[in-house]
Amino acid sequence: MTKLLDFARLSARQLMKKRMRVLLTAFGIAIGIAAVVAMVSFGEGIRYQAIETIRQQSDLTLIEVTGSIKDGTVIPITASKADLVRKIPHVEAAGPVYRVSFSTLRQTYIDVLGIRAGDLKALFRPVLASGELFPASSNQVLLGHELAGKLKKYEGIREGDLFTVVIRDYNEYGAPSDRKLAVKPGGTLRAREDALDNLLIMDLDSVSALSNESMPYNAVYVRVDDPENVMAVARDVQSLGLTANGAFRQIESVNRFMDLVILFLSIFAAISLVVGALMIVNTMVMSVYERTREIGVSMALGASQGDVVTLILAECLYIGMIGGILGDLLGIFFSWVINTAGKAYLLSQTGNLFSAFARYDLALVTPGILVAAFLVAVVLSLVSGIYPAFQAARLNPVEAIRHT
Amino acid sequence: MCTTIEADHLGKVYRGSIPALGEASFTIGKGEFVTLIGRSGSGKSTLLNILGCLDSPSSGSLTLDGEPVDFRDPARLVSIRRQKIGFIFQQFNLLPHLTAQENVEYPMLFNYREPEVRARTAGGLLERVGLDGRRDHYPAELSGGEQQRVAIARALVSNPPIILADEPTGNLDQKTSGEIFSLMQEIGRERKATFFIVTHEREFGEYADRSFRLVDGKVTAI
């Protein structure tokens, strides 16, 4: 350790001799690092905006669990599977549902959700515009906001009116047969801006009773306690052989897409890093050439090849550290430029199309990006120093001492 | 007297055919002050480089401080250079960005000595060579004679039994050259270190316990 510290001090002294050269070389790396920082921050900014938009427009902690097909076999959601889903850690509430469809006598198509009233409350936190939820095993139903409007407008059906719906079944030959059922809207949901707005909601057992034979659930809705735990719950659902869907899948897609975008942005930015690395190689090769005699003398005085390599690499380490710090600072500056001038320009050019950008920064510089960029600068400098370092270590001390 | 350097038919041929050193055989005892005189191109530096384990002989063998030198083992050669040999060069070869004190400490960096030990040893040696007040001076701020004194202190810092000097007064005036030879002679006696000094100036043979001459690659006693 003492030796390394001594070598570090010695290398620092060497660099101090050629301050301007070192600074210019470090600046070469810094520009590359700054480009990477700015590009990755830009990508992260876009990712953040996209995910925030999804978060605001979707219910992240709601997962829809459906059956799946595995090796050609359908895995249905049975009552026992639904119980297993309910027992998954971090599941706050879970309720099975049926999805069927009715039509009115005047052929208005109605999507129906069969769910227990308690599950509806726990999972969807419904707010009633009027009336009440439906009692168990009854023909009373709850209407989504838009459906209520549609029925009123086209069918003249109001809350409390008993009306007839047609349930169409198909026999084994595919021939349809219709049954009729009288239902009574007992309440209407307040507008939610989600799928419930267009649904007719009724008790799970009432829907189940419409069929002669017991049928598996169409889905189980799951409420997770925290958005952070959604992925873990989804994995547990998948391990039961079922499928998990929800807004979190959109975030996954955005993340996959943005990973790719950021990778490509980084690759283009990294081209300038290659130039920076070549500058280091050039500087260090020149430095080794200028110090040939000094290296030869050091070897005569007891320096091993490893010592020479360490001394040269220590100098590269310093250049990398200076380049990394400068690059991070420049990258922060570039990101600031993107967030001020760039954002203003984009908004002026696109108008309302990208109005969401107005709320957030375009480029998002995180400590992680800065630390990673710094490490890239250091590693790149060390790698760039390998050739000059070994070139120095391979010098013949006799010839090196004679070098003028 | 113990033998410190034992050269047995040391020869060096460059690029397969150019002879640089004939079959040099000699022994030098512990604490001896020896000069090797020869014209330029006679093979003096080649012999010195082989004795300093910087170059390998084409033939013959070498024993330093009782240890047969295996020239095929680079790690061992480094170790011998660190522990058994001190170098003094004609051009002084001090590192320009280090002070006199730091230049003397420099070889100890490779021997992994603690900073306090380095400072104490180097300070003592600078005092011994008469440069106590010049510790913080850079080589460019020192005269040629002073620089060579620093180089002598640097050669002694690891307390090696053998000091090899290649034309140590080649860049100095007559008076300073005499002072440097006197200093090396005194230090050699004090520390019982073997000094092997290559020079082309015969007059400095008077300082030596023994002098050799190198003519056409052959070593002969004067």
XYZ file of C-alpha atoms in Angstrom:
626
model
C 0.000 0.000 0.000
C 2.855 2.346 0.926
C 4.457 1.515 -2.404
C 1.267 2.300 -4.302
C 0.864 5.614 -2.498
C 4.483 6.474 -3.254
C 3.976 5.599 -6.906
C 0.790 7.676 -6.975
C 2.679 10.671 -5.606
C 5.532 10.127 -8.062
C 3.155 9.890 -11.029
C 1.358 13.030 -9.892
C 4.699 14.837 -9.884
C 5.371 13.611 -13.412
C 2.016 14.915 -14.604
C 2.527 18.267 -12.913
C 5.569 18.756 -15.147
C 3.336 18.742 -18.222
C 0.154 20.323 -16.872
C -1.142 21.723 -20.141
C -0.580 18.492 -22.047
C -2.295 16.490 -19.321
C -5.203 18.906 -19.201
C -5.692 18.814 -22.973
C -5.547 15.026 -23.004
C -8.005 14.814 -20.124
C -10.219 17.257 -21.968
C -10.285 14.875 -24.928
C -11.740 12.167 -22.701
C -13.969 14.721 -20.976
C -15.721 15.681 -24.208
C -16.535 12.045 -24.902
C -17.751 11.509 -21.351
C -19.840 14.675 -21.516
C -21.455 13.498 -24.756
C -22.301 10.138 -23.150
C -23.639 11.811 -19.996
C -25.793 14.195 -22.031
C -27.120 11.468 -24.339
C -27.869 8.994 -21.533
C -29.443 11.767 -19.438
C -31.570 12.740 -22.419
C -32.670 9.117 -22.832
C -33.372 8.809 -19.113
C -35.363 12.033 -19.220
C -37.550 10.681 -22.008
C -37.943 7.380 -20.135
C -38.954 9.233 -16.970
C -41.561 11.267 -18.827
C -43.018 8.237 -20.564
C -43.244 6.259 -17.323
C -44.669 9.187 -15.382
C -47.332 9.623 -18.053
C -48.241 5.932 -17.772
C -48.274 6.198 -13.970
C -50.628 9.146 -14.067
C -52.963 7.666 -16.641
C -53.056 4.102 -15.357
C -53.673 2.183 -12.220
C -50.240 0.675 -11.659
C -51.054 -1.517 -8.679
C -53.934 -3.279 -10.418
C -53.038 -6.553 -12.090
C -55.338 -8.593 -14.247
C -54.589 -12.294 -13.920
C -55.850 -14.522 -16.711
C -55.442 -18.155 -17.633
C -52.749 -19.216 -20.024
C -51.844 -21.899 -22.496
C -48.919 -24.072 -21.619
C -47.713 -26.875 -23.889
C -51.032 -26.766 -25.710
C -53.033 -27.144 -22.500
C -55.293 -24.376 -21.272
C -54.637 -23.463 -17.655
C -57.956 -22.041 -16.420
C -58.507 -19.930 -13.341
C -60.265 -22.232 -10.936
C -61.419 -21.281 -7.445
C -58.336 -22.924 -5.969
C -56.034 -20.990 -8.314
C -57.838 -17.790 -7.357
C -57.163 -18.618 -3.689
C -53.481 -19.173 -4.442
C -53.331 -15.787 -6.176
C -54.923 -14.165 -3.122
C -52.184 -15.624 -0.909
C -49.278 -14.167 -2.913
C -47.213 -11.772 -0.746
C -47.994 -8.056 -1.189
C -51.450 -8.829 -2.577
C -53.790 -6.440 -0.794
C -56.991 -7.720 -2.410
C -57.902 -10.206 -5.111
C -61.236 -11.045 -6.650
C -62.318 -13.398 -9.424
C -64.491 -12.063 -12.212
C -66.602 -13.311 -15.065
C -66.855 -11.432 -18.310
C -69.931 -12.002 -20.395
C -71.936 -9.913 -22.782
C -75.607 -9.066 -23.092
C -77.579 -7.154 -25.599
C -80.740 -5.199 -25.103
C -83.873 -5.998 -27.039
C -82.928 -3.117 -29.344
C -79.513 -4.685 -29.943
C -77.419 -2.382 -27.776
C -74.333 -4.393 -26.930
C -73.384 -4.489 -23.239
C -70.142 -5.809 -21.710
C -70.763 -7.350 -18.311
C -68.399 -7.762 -15.393
C -69.401 -10.291 -12.766
C -67.705 -9.546 -9.441
C -68.501 -9.674 -5.744
C -69.466 -6.297 -4.361
C -66.773 -6.529 -1.666
C -64.083 -7.292 -4.253
C -65.301 -4.414 -6.420
C -64.869 -2.056 -3.482
C -61.433 -3.360 -2.538
C -60.092 -3.571 -6.082
C -61.624 -0.640 -7.929
C -62.583 1.741 -5.097
C -65.801 2.699 -6.902
C -67.370 6.078 -6.303
C -71.098 6.178 -6.899
C -72.707 9.011 -8.788
C -76.074 7.778 -7.590
C -77.837 4.720 -6.128
C -76.055 1.834 -4.467
C -73.912 -1.227 -5.153
C -75.658 -4.482 -6.017
C -76.673 -7.022 -3.362
C -75.442 -10.653 -3.623
C -77.326 -13.096 -5.876
C -79.739 -10.534 -7.199
C -80.589 -9.128 -10.595
C -79.679 -5.617 -9.482
C -76.766 -4.171 -11.447
C -74.431 -1.212 -11.358
C -73.838 0.852 -14.481
C -70.637 2.450 -15.629
C -70.897 6.186 -16.238
C -70.846 6.043 -20.043
C -73.033 2.956 -20.292
C -75.649 4.625 -18.103
C -75.628 7.596 -20.455
C -75.871 5.355 -23.505
C -78.804 3.318 -22.125
C -80.622 6.465 -21.158
C -80.022 8.114 -24.497
C -80.747 5.244 -26.868
C -82.983 2.920 -24.815
C -84.641 5.324 -22.405
C -83.564 3.129 -19.511
C -83.005 4.939 -16.212
C -81.765 3.855 -12.810
C -84.463 1.718 -11.123
C -86.055 0.652 -14.450
C -86.309 -3.100 -14.897
C -85.229 -3.969 -18.420
C -84.665 -7.149 -20.380
C -81.339 -8.280 -21.734
C -80.723 -11.096 -24.169
C -78.058 -13.698 -23.467
C -77.004 -15.570 -26.556
C -75.689 -19.138 -26.206
C -74.460 -21.430 -28.932
C -75.214 -25.132 -28.995
C -72.754 -27.859 -29.992
C -73.526 -27.281 -33.663
C -72.867 -23.558 -33.375
C -76.488 -22.582 -33.626
C -77.434 -19.611 -31.426
C -80.192 -19.735 -28.869
C -81.261 -16.695 -26.862
C -82.366 -16.458 -23.248
C -83.838 -13.437 -21.611
C -83.075 -11.945 -18.226
C -84.579 -9.019 -16.448
C -82.085 -6.729 -14.687
C -82.509 -3.524 -12.727
C -79.843 -0.768 -12.547
C -79.559 0.144 -8.868
C -76.682 2.578 -9.107
C -74.362 4.457 -11.430
C -70.624 4.946 -11.089
C -69.010 8.327 -11.295
C -66.877 8.788 -14.447
C -63.479 7.068 -13.981
C -61.747 7.327 -17.349
C -61.183 3.580 -17.413
C -62.842 0.389 -18.699
C -65.442 0.381 -15.888
C -67.148 3.379 -17.498
C -68.591 1.135 -20.217
C -69.428 -1.919 -18.132
C -72.521 -3.333 -16.574
C -71.415 -4.725 -13.222
C -73.345 -7.405 -11.394
C -72.814 -9.981 -8.712
C -70.374 -12.798 -9.526
C -72.787 -15.540 -8.433
C -75.609 -14.039 -10.474
C -73.423 -14.270 -13.579
C -72.362 -17.788 -12.627
C -76.033 -18.791 -12.312
C -76.616 -17.825 -15.948
C -74.694 -20.893 -17.006
C -75.927 -24.430 -16.472
C -72.484 -25.805 -15.779
C -69.744 -24.376 -13.558
C -67.315 -22.342 -15.576
C -63.804 -21.167 -14.699
C -63.304 -17.502 -13.953
C -62.275 -15.264 -16.807
C -59.821 -13.386 -14.673
C -58.772 -12.511 -11.161
C -58.113 -8.861 -10.423
C -55.338 -8.218 -7.945
C -54.561 -5.055 -5.984
C -50.883 -4.872 -4.971
C -49.908 -2.938 -1.845
C -47.176 -0.834 -3.506
C -46.107 -0.080 -7.117
C -42.608 -1.293 -6.199
C -43.976 -4.794 -5.542
C -45.952 -5.150 -8.758
C -43.195 -6.946 -10.647
C -42.636 -9.415 -7.801
C -46.353 -10.224 -7.663
C -46.442 -10.607 -11.473
C -43.579 -13.097 -11.252
C -45.392 -15.079 -8.563
C -48.527 -15.106 -10.722
C -46.515 -16.430 -13.643
C -45.016 -19.141 -11.457
C -48.604 -20.367 -10.883
C -48.838 -20.869 -14.642
C -51.113 -17.855 -15.097
C -50.685 -14.632 -17.035
C -50.342 -11.208 -15.425
C -51.250 -8.052 -17.295
C -51.595 -4.421 -16.405
C -50.151 -0.972 -16.809
C -46.844 -2.270 -15.497
C -46.452 -4.144 -18.801
C -46.491 -0.798 -20.596
C -43.710 0.393 -18.315
C -41.778 -2.773 -19.097
C -42.164 -2.087 -22.812
C -41.093 1.530 -22.372
C -38.072 0.395 -20.377
C -37.078 -2.153 -23.012
C -37.470 0.391 -25.778
C -35.612 3.128 -23.920
C -32.782 0.740 -23.007
C -32.298 0.214 -26.711
C -32.559 3.926 -27.528
C -30.085 4.844 -24.777
C -27.715 2.125 -25.947
C -27.704 3.515 -29.477
C -27.327 7.102 -28.256
C -24.414 5.989 -26.068
C -22.731 4.156 -28.922
C -22.784 7.283 -31.079
C -21.548 9.411 -28.196
C -18.883 6.825 -27.410
C -17.230 7.421 -30.781
C -15.815 10.619 -29.308
C -14.591 8.544 -26.363
C -12.537 6.438 -28.776
C -10.901 9.641 -30.029
C -10.204 10.624 -26.424
C -8.676 7.214 -25.730
C -6.414 7.534 -28.768
C -5.288 10.914 -27.437
C -4.238 9.240 -24.204
C -2.354 6.529 -26.084
C -0.612 9.237 -28.110
C 0.228 11.357 -25.069
C 1.567 8.426 -23.095
C 3.600 7.026 -26.016
C 5.164 10.477 -26.400
C 5.717 10.692 -22.671
C 7.401 7.285 -22.590
C 9.611 8.280 -25.525
C 10.631 11.523 -23.829
C 11.377 9.696 -20.597
C 13.221 6.755 -22.123
C 16.437 7.592 -20.296
C 14.596 8.176 -17.035
C 12.909 4.782 -17.339
C 16.254 3.129 -18.075
C 17.805 4.806 -15.025
C 14.864 3.712 -12.886
C 15.411 0.137 -14.011
C 19.113 0.394 -13.179
C 18.159 1.710 -9.736
C 15.919 -1.288 -9.057
C 12.593 -0.700 -10.793
C 11.054 -3.913 -12.091
C 8.993 -4.090 -15.286
C 5.913 -4.223 -13.053
C 7.006 -1.029 -11.293
C 7.360 0.755 -14.648
C 3.914 -0.465 -15.766
C 2.407 0.681 -12.455
C 4.003 4.135 -12.738
C 2.720 4.691 -16.272
C -0.752 3.329 -15.480
C -0.927 5.544 -12.390
C -0.443 8.545 -14.683
C -3.247 7.245 -16.923
C -5.412 6.802 -13.846
C -4.967 10.479 -13.006
C -5.755 11.527 -16.575
C -8.872 9.358 -16.447
C -9.960 10.831 -13.119
C -9.443 14.397 -14.315
C -11.210 13.541 -17.596
C -14.044 11.867 -15.701
C -14.642 14.832 -13.398
C -14.372 17.347 -16.258
C -16.626 15.140 -18.392
C -19.270 14.905 -15.671
C -19.249 18.679 -15.210
C -19.459 19.245 -18.967
C -22.205 16.614 -19.206
C -24.224 18.438 -16.535
C -23.729 21.635 -18.509
C -24.815 19.986 -21.796
C -27.902 18.574 -20.053
C -28.677 22.031 -18.704
C -28.454 23.389 -22.249
C -30.840 20.647 -23.440
C -33.247 21.464 -20.592
C -33.262 25.180 -21.272
C -32.535 26.058 -24.882
C -33.359 22.580 -26.277
C -36.685 22.293 -24.473
C -37.754 25.800 -25.409
C -36.907 25.119 -29.049
C -38.764 21.784 -29.067
C -41.889 23.282 -27.540
C -41.822 26.213 -29.927
C -41.547 23.835 -32.882
C -44.077 21.205 -31.822
C -46.622 23.247 -29.909
C -49.162 21.146 -28.014
C -47.897 17.861 -29.416
C -45.205 17.609 -26.766
C -46.845 19.699 -24.092
C -46.118 16.898 -21.604
C -42.440 17.830 -21.918
C -43.160 21.214 -20.407
C -43.717 19.604 -17.026
C -40.389 17.768 -16.764
C -36.745 18.192 -17.715
C -35.810 16.752 -21.095
C -32.509 15.427 -19.792
C -32.360 13.746 -16.416
C -28.858 13.616 -14.926
C -28.761 11.084 -12.110
C -25.897 10.346 -9.683
C -25.765 6.851 -11.188
C -25.064 8.240 -14.665
C -22.306 10.501 -13.319
C -20.635 7.724 -11.327
C -20.837 5.315 -14.285
C -19.417 7.941 -16.663
C -16.562 8.663 -14.249
C -15.749 4.957 -14.021
C -15.859 4.648 -17.820
C -13.331 7.503 -18.073
C -11.015 5.853 -15.540
C -11.241 2.379 -17.080
C -10.815 3.735 -20.601
C -7.717 5.684 -19.552
C -6.225 2.637 -17.896
C -6.922 0.516 -20.982
C -5.406 3.236 -23.169
C -2.308 3.190 -20.971
C -1.680 -0.522 -21.339
C 0.208 -0.263 -24.637
C 2.482 2.653 -23.607
C 3.051 1.073 -20.187
C 4.187 -2.224 -21.648
C 6.210 -0.392 -24.266
C 8.030 1.344 -21.395
C 8.471 -1.874 -19.430
C 9.978 -3.629 -22.452
C 12.688 -0.990 -22.876
C 16.216 -2.322 -22.781
C 17.739 -0.464 -19.801
C 21.185 -0.255 -21.408
C 19.834 1.363 -24.561
C 17.364 3.461 -22.590
C 20.107 4.986 -20.429
C 22.028 5.954 -23.580
C 18.929 7.582 -25.079
C 19.272 11.307 -25.613
C 39.665 -10.993 1.731
C 36.127 -11.998 0.619
C 35.440 -11.829 -3.075
C 32.631 -9.455 -4.056
C 32.896 -9.631 -7.838
C 34.087 -12.735 -9.620
C 34.063 -12.568 -13.399
C 34.931 -15.768 -15.183
C 35.561 -15.534 -18.954
C 32.810 -12.968 -19.445
C 32.308 -12.276 -23.132
C 29.768 -10.331 -25.156
C 29.080 -10.563 -28.853
C 26.466 -8.266 -30.386
C 24.168 -9.421 -33.174
C 25.902 -12.743 -33.349
C 29.212 -11.512 -34.714
C 30.327 -8.119 -33.355
C 32.590 -8.756 -30.335
C 32.177 -6.111 -27.623
C 33.976 -7.870 -24.817
C 36.536 -10.681 -24.899
C 36.893 -13.221 -22.153
C 37.170 -10.999 -19.118
C 38.230 -12.777 -15.944
C 39.018 -11.059 -12.662
C 38.094 -11.025 -8.998
C 37.554 -8.007 -6.781
C 37.501 -8.208 -3.020
C 35.134 -6.648 -0.520
C 35.786 -2.929 -0.007
C 38.272 -2.664 -2.867
C 38.425 0.573 -4.863
C 39.099 -0.474 -8.436
C 39.372 1.516 -11.641
C 38.994 0.107 -15.134
C 40.759 2.191 -17.746
C 40.205 1.877 -21.435
C 39.630 3.841 -24.596
C 36.169 4.470 -25.869
C 34.817 1.429 -27.681
C 37.041 -0.925 -25.730
C 34.070 -2.596 -24.032
C 34.192 -0.777 -20.674
C 30.520 0.120 -20.613
C 29.545 -3.356 -21.843
C 31.454 -4.920 -18.963
C 29.919 -2.465 -16.499
C 26.424 -3.194 -17.775
C 26.998 -6.937 -17.360
C 28.389 -6.421 -13.842
C 25.307 -4.295 -13.098
C 22.972 -7.023 -14.385
C 21.583 -4.637 -17.011
C 22.985 -6.710 -19.853
C 23.688 -10.406 -20.149
C 26.993 -11.921 -21.271
C 27.234 -14.124 -24.353
C 29.619 -16.394 -22.481
C 31.202 -16.845 -19.072
C 29.788 -16.485 -15.595
C 29.520 -13.866 -12.915
C 29.280 -14.111 -9.150
C 28.241 -11.035 -7.159
C 28.562 -10.904 -3.372
C 28.717 -14.683 -3.299
C 25.688 -15.237 -5.523
C 26.106 -16.747 -9.014
C 24.074 -14.532 -11.313
C 21.426 -16.309 -13.382
C 20.948 -13.951 -16.319
C 17.893 -15.929 -17.484
C 15.922 -14.943 -14.377
C 14.767 -11.299 -14.848
C 13.081 -11.120 -11.453
C 16.288 -12.178 -9.728
C 18.294 -9.661 -11.756
C 15.957 -6.897 -10.526
C 16.420 -8.131 -6.990
C 20.225 -8.107 -7.352
C 20.132 -4.571 -8.739
C 18.028 -3.468 -5.790
C 20.056 -5.111 -3.067
C 23.624 -5.497 -4.241
C 24.349 -2.732 -6.736
C 24.512 1.034 -6.761
C 24.962 2.936 -10.040
C 26.736 6.206 -10.680
C 26.452 7.564 -14.224
C 28.531 10.001 -16.233
C 25.434 12.129 -16.958
C 24.357 11.978 -13.280
C 20.868 10.965 -14.486
C 19.007 12.613 -11.642
C 15.244 12.925 -12.136
C 14.698 16.599 -12.953
C 11.314 16.906 -11.261
C 12.555 15.545 -7.922
C 14.595 17.414 -5.308
C 18.033 16.226 -4.215
C 16.459 14.529 -1.189
C 13.794 12.847 -3.325
C 16.344 11.720 -5.895
C 18.357 10.006 -3.177
C 15.213 8.374 -1.797
C 14.103 7.234 -5.261
C 15.701 3.726 -5.363
C 14.152 2.966 -1.967
C 10.682 3.345 -3.525
C 11.357 0.077 -5.311
C 12.587 -1.539 -2.104
C 9.371 -0.586 -0.295
C 10.870 1.326 2.615
C 8.692 3.443 4.894
C 8.787 7.200 4.172
C 10.415 7.966 7.536
C 13.213 5.448 6.922
C 13.733 6.838 3.433
C 13.893 10.408 4.617
C 16.307 9.595 7.446
C 18.651 7.500 5.270
C 18.677 9.953 2.363
C 19.167 12.920 4.701
C 22.142 11.227 6.348
C 23.753 10.455 2.997
C 23.253 13.973 1.665
C 24.912 15.238 4.820
C 27.774 12.802 4.237
C 28.362 14.037 0.679
C 28.302 17.634 1.895
C 24.901 18.663 0.554
C 22.924 18.952 3.758
C 21.828 22.458 2.881
C 20.793 21.551 -0.669
C 18.199 18.867 0.083
C 15.299 20.779 -1.397
C 17.115 21.903 -4.502
C 16.232 20.508 -7.878
C 19.014 19.128 -10.111
C 18.849 22.188 -12.357
C 19.721 24.296 -9.308
C 22.866 22.273 -8.553
C 26.350 22.380 -10.113
C 27.706 19.329 -11.954
C 29.826 18.359 -8.951
C 26.861 18.692 -6.627
C 24.672 16.640 -8.923
C 27.254 13.875 -8.957
C 27.409 13.992 -5.156
C 23.649 13.516 -5.095
C 24.089 10.597 -7.512
C 26.722 9.082 -5.197
C 24.343 9.399 -2.247
C 21.605 7.786 -4.375
C 23.916 4.870 -5.270
C 24.564 4.259 -1.578
C 21.005 4.556 -0.315
C 20.183 0.861 -0.356
C 23.549 0.131 1.259
C 24.727 -2.088 -1.606
C 28.036 -3.943 -1.353
C 28.957 -2.975 -4.930
C 29.015 0.490 -6.494
C 29.477 0.677 -10.246
C 30.465 4.031 -11.708
C 30.558 4.728 -15.423
C 32.878 7.653 -16.141
C 31.644 9.471 -13.026
C 33.875 12.490 -13.700
C 33.460 12.573 -17.446
C 31.358 15.738 -17.262
C 33.320 17.490 -14.533
C 36.371 19.722 -14.420
C 39.687 18.449 -13.127
C 39.366 19.892 -9.615
C 35.827 18.652 -9.092
C 36.757 15.276 -10.563
C 39.475 14.917 -7.947
C 37.020 15.825 -5.202
C 34.524 13.262 -6.448
C 37.172 10.525 -6.579
C 38.318 11.427 -3.049
C 34.740 11.308 -1.823
C 34.096 7.912 -3.400
C 37.336 6.576 -1.983
C 36.475 7.796 1.540
C 32.967 6.424 1.405
C 34.222 3.092 0.054
C 36.540 2.780 3.033
C 33.904 3.861 5.559
C 31.240 1.501 4.304
C 33.531 -1.279 3.125
C 31.778 -1.053 -0.232
C 33.439 -2.232 -3.408
C 33.803 0.559 -5.970
C 34.288 -0.443 -9.602
C 34.926 2.704 -11.595
C 35.183 2.855 -15.341
C 37.204 5.802 -16.591
C 39.334 6.755 -19.543
C 41.454 9.118 -17.431
C 44.575 7.293 -16.229
C 45.469 9.919 -13.625
C 42.642 8.791 -11.386
C 44.283 5.402 -11.109
C 46.216 6.834 -8.138
C 43.028 6.714 -6.037
C 42.537 3.020 -6.762
C 43.632 0.019 -4.745
C 43.968 -1.728 -8.090
C 43.560 -0.702 -11.683
C 42.657 -2.766 -14.693
C 43.068 -1.953 -18.310
C 40.655 -3.061 -20.991
C 42.225 -3.397 -24.398
C 40.416 -5.021 -27.287
C 37.953 -6.615 -24.909
C 40.622 -8.182 -22.698
C 41.070 -7.203 -19.049
C 44.589 -6.966 -17.704
C 45.877 -5.691 -14.385
C 48.078 -2.611 -14.469
